[in-house]
Coordinates of C-alpha atoms in Angstrom, one line a residue:
X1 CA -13.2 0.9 -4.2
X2 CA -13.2 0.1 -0.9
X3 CA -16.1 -0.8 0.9
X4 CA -15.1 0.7 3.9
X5 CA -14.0 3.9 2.4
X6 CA -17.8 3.8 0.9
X7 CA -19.2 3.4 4.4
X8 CA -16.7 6.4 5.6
X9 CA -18.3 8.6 3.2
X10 CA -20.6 11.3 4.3
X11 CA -24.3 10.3 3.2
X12 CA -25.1 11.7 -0.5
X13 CA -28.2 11.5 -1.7
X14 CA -27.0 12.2 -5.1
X15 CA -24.8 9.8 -6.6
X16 CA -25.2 9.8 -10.1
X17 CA -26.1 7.4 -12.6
X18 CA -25.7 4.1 -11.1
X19 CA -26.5 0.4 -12.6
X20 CA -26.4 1.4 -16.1
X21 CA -26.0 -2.0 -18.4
X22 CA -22.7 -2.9 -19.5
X23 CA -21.9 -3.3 -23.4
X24 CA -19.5 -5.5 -25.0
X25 CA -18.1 -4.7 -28.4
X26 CA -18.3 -8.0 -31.5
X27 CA -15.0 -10.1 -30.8
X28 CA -14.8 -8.6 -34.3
X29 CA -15.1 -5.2 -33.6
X30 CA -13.5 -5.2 -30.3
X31 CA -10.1 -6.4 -32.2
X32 CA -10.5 -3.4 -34.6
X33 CA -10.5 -0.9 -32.0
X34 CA -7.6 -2.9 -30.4
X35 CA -5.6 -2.6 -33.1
X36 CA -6.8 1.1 -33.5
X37 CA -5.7 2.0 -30.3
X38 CA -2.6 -0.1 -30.4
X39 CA -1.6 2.7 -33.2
X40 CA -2.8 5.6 -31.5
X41 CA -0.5 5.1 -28.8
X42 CA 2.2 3.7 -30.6
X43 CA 2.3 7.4 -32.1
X44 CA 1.6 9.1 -29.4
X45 CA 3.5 12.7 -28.4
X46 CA 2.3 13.2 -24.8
X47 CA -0.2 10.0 -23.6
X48 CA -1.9 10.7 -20.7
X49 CA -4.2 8.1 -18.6
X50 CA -7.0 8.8 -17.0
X51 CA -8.3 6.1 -14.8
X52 CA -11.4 4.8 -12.6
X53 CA -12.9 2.1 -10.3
X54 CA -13.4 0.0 -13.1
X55 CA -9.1 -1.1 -13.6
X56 CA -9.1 -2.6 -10.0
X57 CA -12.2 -4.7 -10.1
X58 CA -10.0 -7.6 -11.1
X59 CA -8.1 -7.2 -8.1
X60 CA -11.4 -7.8 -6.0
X61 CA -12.1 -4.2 -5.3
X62 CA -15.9 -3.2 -6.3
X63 CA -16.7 -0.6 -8.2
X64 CA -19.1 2.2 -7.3
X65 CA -21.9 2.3 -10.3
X66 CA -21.3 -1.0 -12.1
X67 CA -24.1 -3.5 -12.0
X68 CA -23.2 -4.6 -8.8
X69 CA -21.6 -1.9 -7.7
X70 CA -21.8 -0.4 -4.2
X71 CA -23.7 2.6 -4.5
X72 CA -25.8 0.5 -7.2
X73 CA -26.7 -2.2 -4.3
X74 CA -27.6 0.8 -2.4
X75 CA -30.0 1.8 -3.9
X76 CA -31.3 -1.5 -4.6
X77 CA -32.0 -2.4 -1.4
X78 CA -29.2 -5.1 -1.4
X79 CA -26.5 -6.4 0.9
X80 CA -23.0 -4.7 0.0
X81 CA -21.3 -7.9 -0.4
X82 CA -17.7 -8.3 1.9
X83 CA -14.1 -7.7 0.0
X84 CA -12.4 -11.1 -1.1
X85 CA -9.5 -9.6 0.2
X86 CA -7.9 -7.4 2.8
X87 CA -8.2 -4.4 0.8
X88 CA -4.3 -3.7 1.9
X89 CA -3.6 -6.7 -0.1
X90 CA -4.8 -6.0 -3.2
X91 CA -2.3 -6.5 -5.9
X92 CA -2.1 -4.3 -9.1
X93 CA -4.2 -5.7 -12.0
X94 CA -2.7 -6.6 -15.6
X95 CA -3.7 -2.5 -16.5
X96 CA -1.5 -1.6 -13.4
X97 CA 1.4 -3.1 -14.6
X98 CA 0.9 -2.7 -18.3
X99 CA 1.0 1.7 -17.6
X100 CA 4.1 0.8 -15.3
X101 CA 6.0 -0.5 -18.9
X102 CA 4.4 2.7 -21.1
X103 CA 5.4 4.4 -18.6
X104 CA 8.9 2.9 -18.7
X105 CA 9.4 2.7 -22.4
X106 CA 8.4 6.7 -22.5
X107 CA 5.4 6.2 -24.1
X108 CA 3.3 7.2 -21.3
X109 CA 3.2 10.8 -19.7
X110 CA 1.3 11.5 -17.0
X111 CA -1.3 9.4 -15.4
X112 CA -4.4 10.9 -13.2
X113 CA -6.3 8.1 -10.6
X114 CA -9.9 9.0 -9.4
X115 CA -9.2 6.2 -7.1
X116 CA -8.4 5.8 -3.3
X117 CA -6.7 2.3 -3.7
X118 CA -3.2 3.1 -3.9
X119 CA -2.5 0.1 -6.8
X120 CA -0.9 2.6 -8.9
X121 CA 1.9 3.3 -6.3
X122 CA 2.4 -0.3 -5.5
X123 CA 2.7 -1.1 -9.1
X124 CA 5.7 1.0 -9.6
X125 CA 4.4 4.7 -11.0
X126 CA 6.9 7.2 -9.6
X127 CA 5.0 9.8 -7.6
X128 CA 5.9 12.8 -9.6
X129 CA 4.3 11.6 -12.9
X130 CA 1.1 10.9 -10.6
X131 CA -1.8 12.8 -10.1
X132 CA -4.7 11.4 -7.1
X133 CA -7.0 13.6 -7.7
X134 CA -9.6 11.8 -4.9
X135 CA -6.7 11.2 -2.7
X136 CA -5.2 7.7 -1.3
X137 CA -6.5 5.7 1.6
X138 CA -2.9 4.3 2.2
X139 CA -1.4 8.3 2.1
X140 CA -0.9 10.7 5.2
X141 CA 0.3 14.2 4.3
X142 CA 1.4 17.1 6.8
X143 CA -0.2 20.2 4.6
X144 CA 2.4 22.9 5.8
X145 CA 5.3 21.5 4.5
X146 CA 3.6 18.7 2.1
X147 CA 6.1 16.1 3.5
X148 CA 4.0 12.4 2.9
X149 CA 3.7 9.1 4.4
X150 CA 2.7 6.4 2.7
X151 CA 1.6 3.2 4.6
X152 CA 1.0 -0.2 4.7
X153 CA -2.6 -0.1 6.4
X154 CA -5.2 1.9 5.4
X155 CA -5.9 5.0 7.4
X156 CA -8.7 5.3 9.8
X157 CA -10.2 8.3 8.4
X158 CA -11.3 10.5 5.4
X159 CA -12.0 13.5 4.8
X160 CA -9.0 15.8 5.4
X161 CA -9.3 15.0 9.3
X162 CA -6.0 14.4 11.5
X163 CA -4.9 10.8 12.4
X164 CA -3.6 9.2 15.3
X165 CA 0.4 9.7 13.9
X166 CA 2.4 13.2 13.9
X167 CA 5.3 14.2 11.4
X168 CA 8.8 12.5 11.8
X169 CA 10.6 15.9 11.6
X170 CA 11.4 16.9 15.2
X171 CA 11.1 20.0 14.7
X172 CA 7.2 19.7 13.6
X173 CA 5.9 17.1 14.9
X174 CA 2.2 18.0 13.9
X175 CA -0.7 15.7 13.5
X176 CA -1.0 14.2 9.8
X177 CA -4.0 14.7 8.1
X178 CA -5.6 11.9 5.9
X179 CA -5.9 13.0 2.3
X180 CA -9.3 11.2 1.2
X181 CA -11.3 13.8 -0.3
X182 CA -15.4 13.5 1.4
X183 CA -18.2 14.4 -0.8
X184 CA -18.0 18.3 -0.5
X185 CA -14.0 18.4 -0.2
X186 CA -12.5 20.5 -2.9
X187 CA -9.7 19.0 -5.4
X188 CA -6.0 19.5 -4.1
X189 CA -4.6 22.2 -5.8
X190 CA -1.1 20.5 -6.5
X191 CA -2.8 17.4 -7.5
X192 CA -5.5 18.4 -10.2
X193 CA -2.9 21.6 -11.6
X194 CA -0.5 18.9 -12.7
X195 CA -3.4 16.9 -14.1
X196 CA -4.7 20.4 -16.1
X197 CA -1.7 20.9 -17.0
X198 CA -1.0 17.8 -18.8
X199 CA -4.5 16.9 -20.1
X200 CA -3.5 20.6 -22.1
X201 CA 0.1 19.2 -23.3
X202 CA -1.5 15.5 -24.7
X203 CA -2.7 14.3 -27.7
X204 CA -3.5 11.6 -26.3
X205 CA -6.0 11.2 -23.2
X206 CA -6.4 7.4 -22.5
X207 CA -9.6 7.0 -19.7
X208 CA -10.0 3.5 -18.7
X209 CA -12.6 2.1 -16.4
X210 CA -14.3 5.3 -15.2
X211 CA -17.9 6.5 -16.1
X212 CA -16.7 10.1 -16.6
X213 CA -19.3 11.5 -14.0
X214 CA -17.3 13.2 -10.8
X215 CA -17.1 16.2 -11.4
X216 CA -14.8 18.5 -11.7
X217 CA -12.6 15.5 -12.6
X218 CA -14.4 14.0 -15.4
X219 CA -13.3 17.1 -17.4
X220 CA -10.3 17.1 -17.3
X221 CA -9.5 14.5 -20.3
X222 CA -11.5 17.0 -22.7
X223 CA -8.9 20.0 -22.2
X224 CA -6.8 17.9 -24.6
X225 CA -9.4 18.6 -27.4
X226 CA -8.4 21.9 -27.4
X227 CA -5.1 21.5 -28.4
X228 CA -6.2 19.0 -30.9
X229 CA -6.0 16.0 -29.4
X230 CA -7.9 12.9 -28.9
X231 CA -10.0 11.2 -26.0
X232 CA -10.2 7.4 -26.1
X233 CA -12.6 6.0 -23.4
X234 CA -12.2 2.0 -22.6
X235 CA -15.5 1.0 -20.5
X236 CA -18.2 -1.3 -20.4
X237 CA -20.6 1.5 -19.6
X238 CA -22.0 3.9 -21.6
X239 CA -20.2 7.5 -20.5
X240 CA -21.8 11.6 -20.6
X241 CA -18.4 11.9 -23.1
X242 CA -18.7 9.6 -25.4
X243 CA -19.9 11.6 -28.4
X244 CA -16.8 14.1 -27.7
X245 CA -14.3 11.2 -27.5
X246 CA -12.5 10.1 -30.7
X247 CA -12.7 6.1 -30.2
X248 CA -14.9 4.3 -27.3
X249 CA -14.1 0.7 -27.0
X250 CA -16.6 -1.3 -24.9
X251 CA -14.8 -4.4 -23.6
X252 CA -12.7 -5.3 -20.1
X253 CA -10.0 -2.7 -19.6
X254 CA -7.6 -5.9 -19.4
X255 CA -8.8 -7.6 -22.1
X256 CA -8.4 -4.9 -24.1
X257 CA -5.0 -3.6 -22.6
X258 CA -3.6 -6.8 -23.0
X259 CA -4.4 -6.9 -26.9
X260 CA -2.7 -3.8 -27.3
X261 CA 0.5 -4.4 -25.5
X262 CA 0.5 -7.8 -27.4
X263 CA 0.3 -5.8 -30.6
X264 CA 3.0 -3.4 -29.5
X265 CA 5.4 -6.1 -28.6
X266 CA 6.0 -5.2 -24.9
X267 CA 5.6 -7.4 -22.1
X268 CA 4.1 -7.0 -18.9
X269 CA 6.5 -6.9 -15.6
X270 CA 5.8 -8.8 -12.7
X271 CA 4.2 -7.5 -9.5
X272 CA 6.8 -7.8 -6.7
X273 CA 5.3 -7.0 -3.4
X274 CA 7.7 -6.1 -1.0
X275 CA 6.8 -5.2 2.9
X276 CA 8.8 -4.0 5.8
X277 CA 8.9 -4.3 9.5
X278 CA 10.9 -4.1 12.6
X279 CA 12.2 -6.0 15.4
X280 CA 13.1 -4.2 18.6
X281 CA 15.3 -6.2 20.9
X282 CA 15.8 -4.7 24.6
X283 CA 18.2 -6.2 27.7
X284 CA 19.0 -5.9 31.2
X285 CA 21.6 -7.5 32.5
X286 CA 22.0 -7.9 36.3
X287 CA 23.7 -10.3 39.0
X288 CA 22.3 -13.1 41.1
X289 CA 24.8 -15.3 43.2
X290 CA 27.2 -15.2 41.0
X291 CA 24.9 -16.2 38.1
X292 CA 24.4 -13.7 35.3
X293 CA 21.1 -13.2 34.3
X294 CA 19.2 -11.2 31.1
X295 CA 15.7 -9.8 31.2
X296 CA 15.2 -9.1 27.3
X297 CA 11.7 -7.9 25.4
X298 CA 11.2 -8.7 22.1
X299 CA 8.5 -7.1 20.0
X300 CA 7.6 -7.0 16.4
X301 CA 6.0 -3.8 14.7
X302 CA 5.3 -1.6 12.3
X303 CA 8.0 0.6 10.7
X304 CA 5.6 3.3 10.8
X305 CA 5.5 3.6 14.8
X306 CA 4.5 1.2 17.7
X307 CA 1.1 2.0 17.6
X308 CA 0.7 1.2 14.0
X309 CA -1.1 -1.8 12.8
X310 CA 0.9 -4.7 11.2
X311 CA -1.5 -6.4 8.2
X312 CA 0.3 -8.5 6.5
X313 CA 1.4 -10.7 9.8
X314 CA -1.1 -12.9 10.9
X315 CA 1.3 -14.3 14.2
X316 CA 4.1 -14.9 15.7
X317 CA 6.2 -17.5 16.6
X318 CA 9.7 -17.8 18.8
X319 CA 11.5 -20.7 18.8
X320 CA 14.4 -21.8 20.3
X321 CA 15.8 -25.1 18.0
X322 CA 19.3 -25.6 19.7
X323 CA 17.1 -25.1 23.0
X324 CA 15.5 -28.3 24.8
X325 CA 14.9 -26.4 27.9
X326 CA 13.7 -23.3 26.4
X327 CA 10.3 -23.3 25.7
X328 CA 8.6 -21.5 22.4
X329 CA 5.8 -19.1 22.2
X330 CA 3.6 -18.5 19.8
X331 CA 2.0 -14.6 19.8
X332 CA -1.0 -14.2 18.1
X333 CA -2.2 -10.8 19.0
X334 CA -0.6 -7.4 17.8
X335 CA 1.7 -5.9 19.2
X336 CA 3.7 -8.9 19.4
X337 CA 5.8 -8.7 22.5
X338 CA 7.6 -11.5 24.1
X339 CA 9.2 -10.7 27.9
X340 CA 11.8 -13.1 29.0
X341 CA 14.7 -13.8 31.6
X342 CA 17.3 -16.2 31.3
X343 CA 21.3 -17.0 31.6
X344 CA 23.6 -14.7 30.2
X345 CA 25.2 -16.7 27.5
X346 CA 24.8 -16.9 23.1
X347 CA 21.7 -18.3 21.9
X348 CA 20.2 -19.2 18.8
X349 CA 16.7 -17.7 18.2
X350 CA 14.3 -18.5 15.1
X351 CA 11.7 -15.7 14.7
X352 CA 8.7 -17.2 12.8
X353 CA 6.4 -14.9 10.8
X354 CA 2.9 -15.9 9.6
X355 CA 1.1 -13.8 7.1
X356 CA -2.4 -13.5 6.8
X357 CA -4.4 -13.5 3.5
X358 CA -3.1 -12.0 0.1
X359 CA 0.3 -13.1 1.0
X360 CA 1.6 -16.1 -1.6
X361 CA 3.5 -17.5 0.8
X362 CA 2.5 -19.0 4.6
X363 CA 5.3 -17.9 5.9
X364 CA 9.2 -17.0 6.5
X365 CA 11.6 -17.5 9.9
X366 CA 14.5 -14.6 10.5
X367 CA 17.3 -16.0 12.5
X368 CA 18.0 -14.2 15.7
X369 CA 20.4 -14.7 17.4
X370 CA 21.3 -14.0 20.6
X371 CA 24.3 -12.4 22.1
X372 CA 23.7 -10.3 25.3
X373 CA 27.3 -9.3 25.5
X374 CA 27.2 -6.3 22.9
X375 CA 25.4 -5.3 20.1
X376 CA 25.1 -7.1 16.8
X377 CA 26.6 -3.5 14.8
X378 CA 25.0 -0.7 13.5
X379 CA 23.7 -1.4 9.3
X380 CA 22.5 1.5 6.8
X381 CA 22.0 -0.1 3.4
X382 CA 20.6 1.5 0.4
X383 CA 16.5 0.3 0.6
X384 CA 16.2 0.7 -3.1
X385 CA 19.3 -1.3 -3.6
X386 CA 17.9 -3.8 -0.9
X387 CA 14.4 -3.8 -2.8
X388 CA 15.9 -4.6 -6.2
X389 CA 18.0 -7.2 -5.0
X390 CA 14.7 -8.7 -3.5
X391 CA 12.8 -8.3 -6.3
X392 CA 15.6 -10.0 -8.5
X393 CA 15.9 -13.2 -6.3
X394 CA 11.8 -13.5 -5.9
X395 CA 11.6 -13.8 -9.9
X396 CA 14.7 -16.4 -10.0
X397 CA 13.5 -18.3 -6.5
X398 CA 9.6 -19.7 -7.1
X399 CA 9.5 -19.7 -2.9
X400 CA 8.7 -16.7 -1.2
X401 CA 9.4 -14.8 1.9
X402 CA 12.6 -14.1 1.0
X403 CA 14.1 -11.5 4.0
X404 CA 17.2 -8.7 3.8
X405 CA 18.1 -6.2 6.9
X406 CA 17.6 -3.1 5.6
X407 CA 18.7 -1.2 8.3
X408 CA 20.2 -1.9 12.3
X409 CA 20.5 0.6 14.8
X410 CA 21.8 0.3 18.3
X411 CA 20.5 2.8 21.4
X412 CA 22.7 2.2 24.1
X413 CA 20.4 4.7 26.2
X414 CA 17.9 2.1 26.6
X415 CA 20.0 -1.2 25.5
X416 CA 18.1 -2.3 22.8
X417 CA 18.4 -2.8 19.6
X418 CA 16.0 -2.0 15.9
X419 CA 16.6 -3.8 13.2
X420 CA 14.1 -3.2 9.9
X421 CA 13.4 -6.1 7.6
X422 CA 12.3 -5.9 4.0
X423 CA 10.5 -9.3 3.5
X424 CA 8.7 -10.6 -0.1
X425 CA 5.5 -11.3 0.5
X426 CA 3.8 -11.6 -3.0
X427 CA 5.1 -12.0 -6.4
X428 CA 2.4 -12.2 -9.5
X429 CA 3.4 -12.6 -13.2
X430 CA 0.9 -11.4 -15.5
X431 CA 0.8 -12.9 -19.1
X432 CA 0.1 -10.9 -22.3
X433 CA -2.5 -13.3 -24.5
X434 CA -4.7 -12.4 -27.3
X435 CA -8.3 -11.3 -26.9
X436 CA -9.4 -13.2 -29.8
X437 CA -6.9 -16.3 -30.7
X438 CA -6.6 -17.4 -34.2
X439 CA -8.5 -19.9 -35.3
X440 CA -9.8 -21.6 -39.1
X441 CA -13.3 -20.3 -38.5
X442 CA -12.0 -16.8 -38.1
X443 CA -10.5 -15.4 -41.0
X444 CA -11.1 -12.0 -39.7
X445 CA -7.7 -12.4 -37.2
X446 CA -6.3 -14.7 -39.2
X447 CA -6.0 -11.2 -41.4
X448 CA -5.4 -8.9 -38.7
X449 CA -2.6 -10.8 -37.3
X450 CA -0.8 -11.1 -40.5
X451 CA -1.1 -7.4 -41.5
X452 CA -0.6 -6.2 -37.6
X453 CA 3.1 -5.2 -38.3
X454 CA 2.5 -3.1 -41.6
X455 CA -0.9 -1.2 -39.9
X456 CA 1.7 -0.6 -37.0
X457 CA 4.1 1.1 -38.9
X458 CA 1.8 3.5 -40.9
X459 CA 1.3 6.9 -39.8
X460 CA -2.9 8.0 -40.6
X461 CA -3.5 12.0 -40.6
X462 CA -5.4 11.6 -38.0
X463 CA -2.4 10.7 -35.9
X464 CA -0.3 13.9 -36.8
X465 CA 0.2 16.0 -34.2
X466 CA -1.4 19.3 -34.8
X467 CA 0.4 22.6 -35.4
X468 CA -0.7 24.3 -32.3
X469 CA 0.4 21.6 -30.1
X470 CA 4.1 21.3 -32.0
X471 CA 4.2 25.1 -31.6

């Protein structure tokens, strides 16, 4: 989790069971369950995941109970240590992506977050087979009409509380309201009804990295029980459902999700990380002895209003290459805003973007240029088809910072001009490897691999789904 969502928290005396010691299954043992799990889901009906602090550790965000967890350091007295990363550049762990392909191939549901992180959007999980049942620090929400906003910065507050931004509809316009839930906040109604609901359809209830002890949440993967089905539980922690759950596998949820999508033959997509932003261009034309001269403003922002924080930049530069007499700047303060005044004739401008940390690449330049005659033209492309064609190039290209327009607007009421970028800024490839390899000394997975294919294919009773839930 975040550490400053920790510190946002209302104080708790209260929090559980912290510290407890972590267990790791036999290498031996470990690969049995793999392979057990690797045919529970592979005959799966309705899978549903249930996930917890412990899937995004990997992606340097603590956990909350773990040995060094943050409320465990707490209570020991101990210095919270700071995130290796902007915790708005995270990037989905192997887990992430591997529910992205169940999800794909079918196999997978539904999937319900306890966490705040947002790495489950950002991975690629559509929203309506989603369930954040703690909220999302990256997520505004206007209750009334339930319109959402999702952002590239984390939001300044928690608890249900209005932020700084109001709804895009112009005929609302009402302040937004975060939708991190605080210690005595109750559930979202919309959120944990679709998570009831299909923890009641599954067979299947999948919980990876949590310790099953927020309540009311941690119930929710037992309602499948009911119906017949089966809990698995994937955490190096000893949980209060264990003894109800039909297999409990105590290795590293990506250790042990990687085995299984190795067994199932399915490969793991690449994280492409995709950001957007705008550049506002503004002139004034006017008259002096005969010479014509501009006055233009450039700024770079947010596309989620001026007053909204830009992360992922780190500063700007504006050069001018064709340009010995024009001299550069280099903006290293948000907003980035450049004022100028010049002759009135076409220029070439490079617009230099430097990201900050998380980003795979340094940097990218957008050429710019400059024509204070009339506008460039109005452009309205399709974003997803922008996105995909971004995503396509940044797997074929090994650079990064690759940059399309998404959109370009003209308003001639104040001479100026938006233009909205979508830019690659990260791209990680995550590689499906054995948990054990084979090796002469272990004739164990020597076996196992052999037989992997047959074990795959056979249906146990225990796998059937039950009459009630076929009715």
């Amino acid at each position: 989790m975040s550490l400053g969502y920790a510190e946002k928290l209302s104080y708790k005396e209260d929090t559980g069971t912290v510290g407890m010691t972590e267990s790791f299954d036999s290498p031996q043992t470990l690969q049995e369950k793999i392979e057990e799990l690797a045919t529970i889901i592979k005959h799966s009906k309705h899978l549903v995941a249930f996930t917890g602090a412990g899937i995004s550790t990997s992606c340097g965000i603590p956990d909350f109970r773990g040995p060094k967890g943050v409320w465990t350091l707490q209570r020991d007295g101990k210095i919270i240590p700071e995130a290796s990363l902007p915790f708005d550049r995270a990037t989905p762990s192997f887990t992430h992506m591997a529910l992205v392909e169940l999800e794909k191939a079918g196999i997978l549901k539904f999937l319900i977050s306890q966490n705040v992180d947002s790495l489950h959007l950002s991975s690629g999980i559509p929203r309506d087979k989603l369930s954040e049942l703690h909220g999302n620090s990256f997520r505004e929400l206007f209750p009334s009409c339930g319109r959402e906003y999702v952002r590239d910065f984390e939001v300044e507050t928690i608890g249900i509380k209005e932020t700084p931004r109001r709804c895009s509809n112009e005929n609302c316009k009402a302040r937004l309201k975060d939708t991190v839930l605080d210690w005595d906040d109750a559930l979202p109604p919309k959120e944990v009804n679709l998570a009831d609901k299909h923890c009641r359809m599954a067979d299947v209830v999948l919980c990876l990295g949590t310790s099953l002890q927020v309540t009311p949440a941690c119930n929710l993967p037992l309602r499948c029980i009911r119906g017949g089905g089966k809990v698995v539980i994937v955490n190096l922690q000893a949980t209060p459902k264990d003894k109800k759950a039909g297999l409990v596998i105590h290795g590293l949820v990506d250790k042990v999700l990687a085995g299984v999508m190795q067994l199932l033959n399915m490969r793991i997509p690449p994280y492409v990380r995709i950001d957007f932003l705008q550049i506002c261009f503004k002139r004034l034309i006017s008259k002096d002895n005969d010479q014509r001269y501009v006055r233009w403003a450039l700024s770079v922002g947010s596309v989620h209003g001026s007053r909204a924080p830009l992360p992922f930049v780190r500063s700007v530069e504006v050069l001018f290459p064709e340009s010995t007499l024009l001299k550069g700047a280099i903006l290293t303060k948000p907003p980035f805003h450049l004022t100028r005044q010049m002759l009135s004739r076409p220029l070439q401008m490079l617009v230099k973007l430097n990201f900050g940390d998380g980003c795979s690449c340094s940097c990218t330049s957008i050429d710019f240029p400059l024509n204070f005659e009339a506008p460039k033209g109005s452009i309205d492309d399709d974003t997803d088809g922008v996105v995909q064609k971004l995503r396509d190039s940044a797997l074929n290209d090994p650079s990064r910072g690759q940059c399309e327009i998404v959109e370009r607007k003209s308003l001639l009421s104040s001479k100026s001009e938006i233009t909205t970028y979508a830019i690659v800024t990260n791209v990680v490839r995550h590689r499906c490897s054995p948990v054990v390899s084979p090796s002469k000394e272990n004739g164990f997975v020597r076996q196992t691999y052999q037989n992997i294919v047959k074990r795959l294919n056979e249906r146990t009773d225990g796998n059937e789904a039950s009459p009630k839930r076929l009715k």
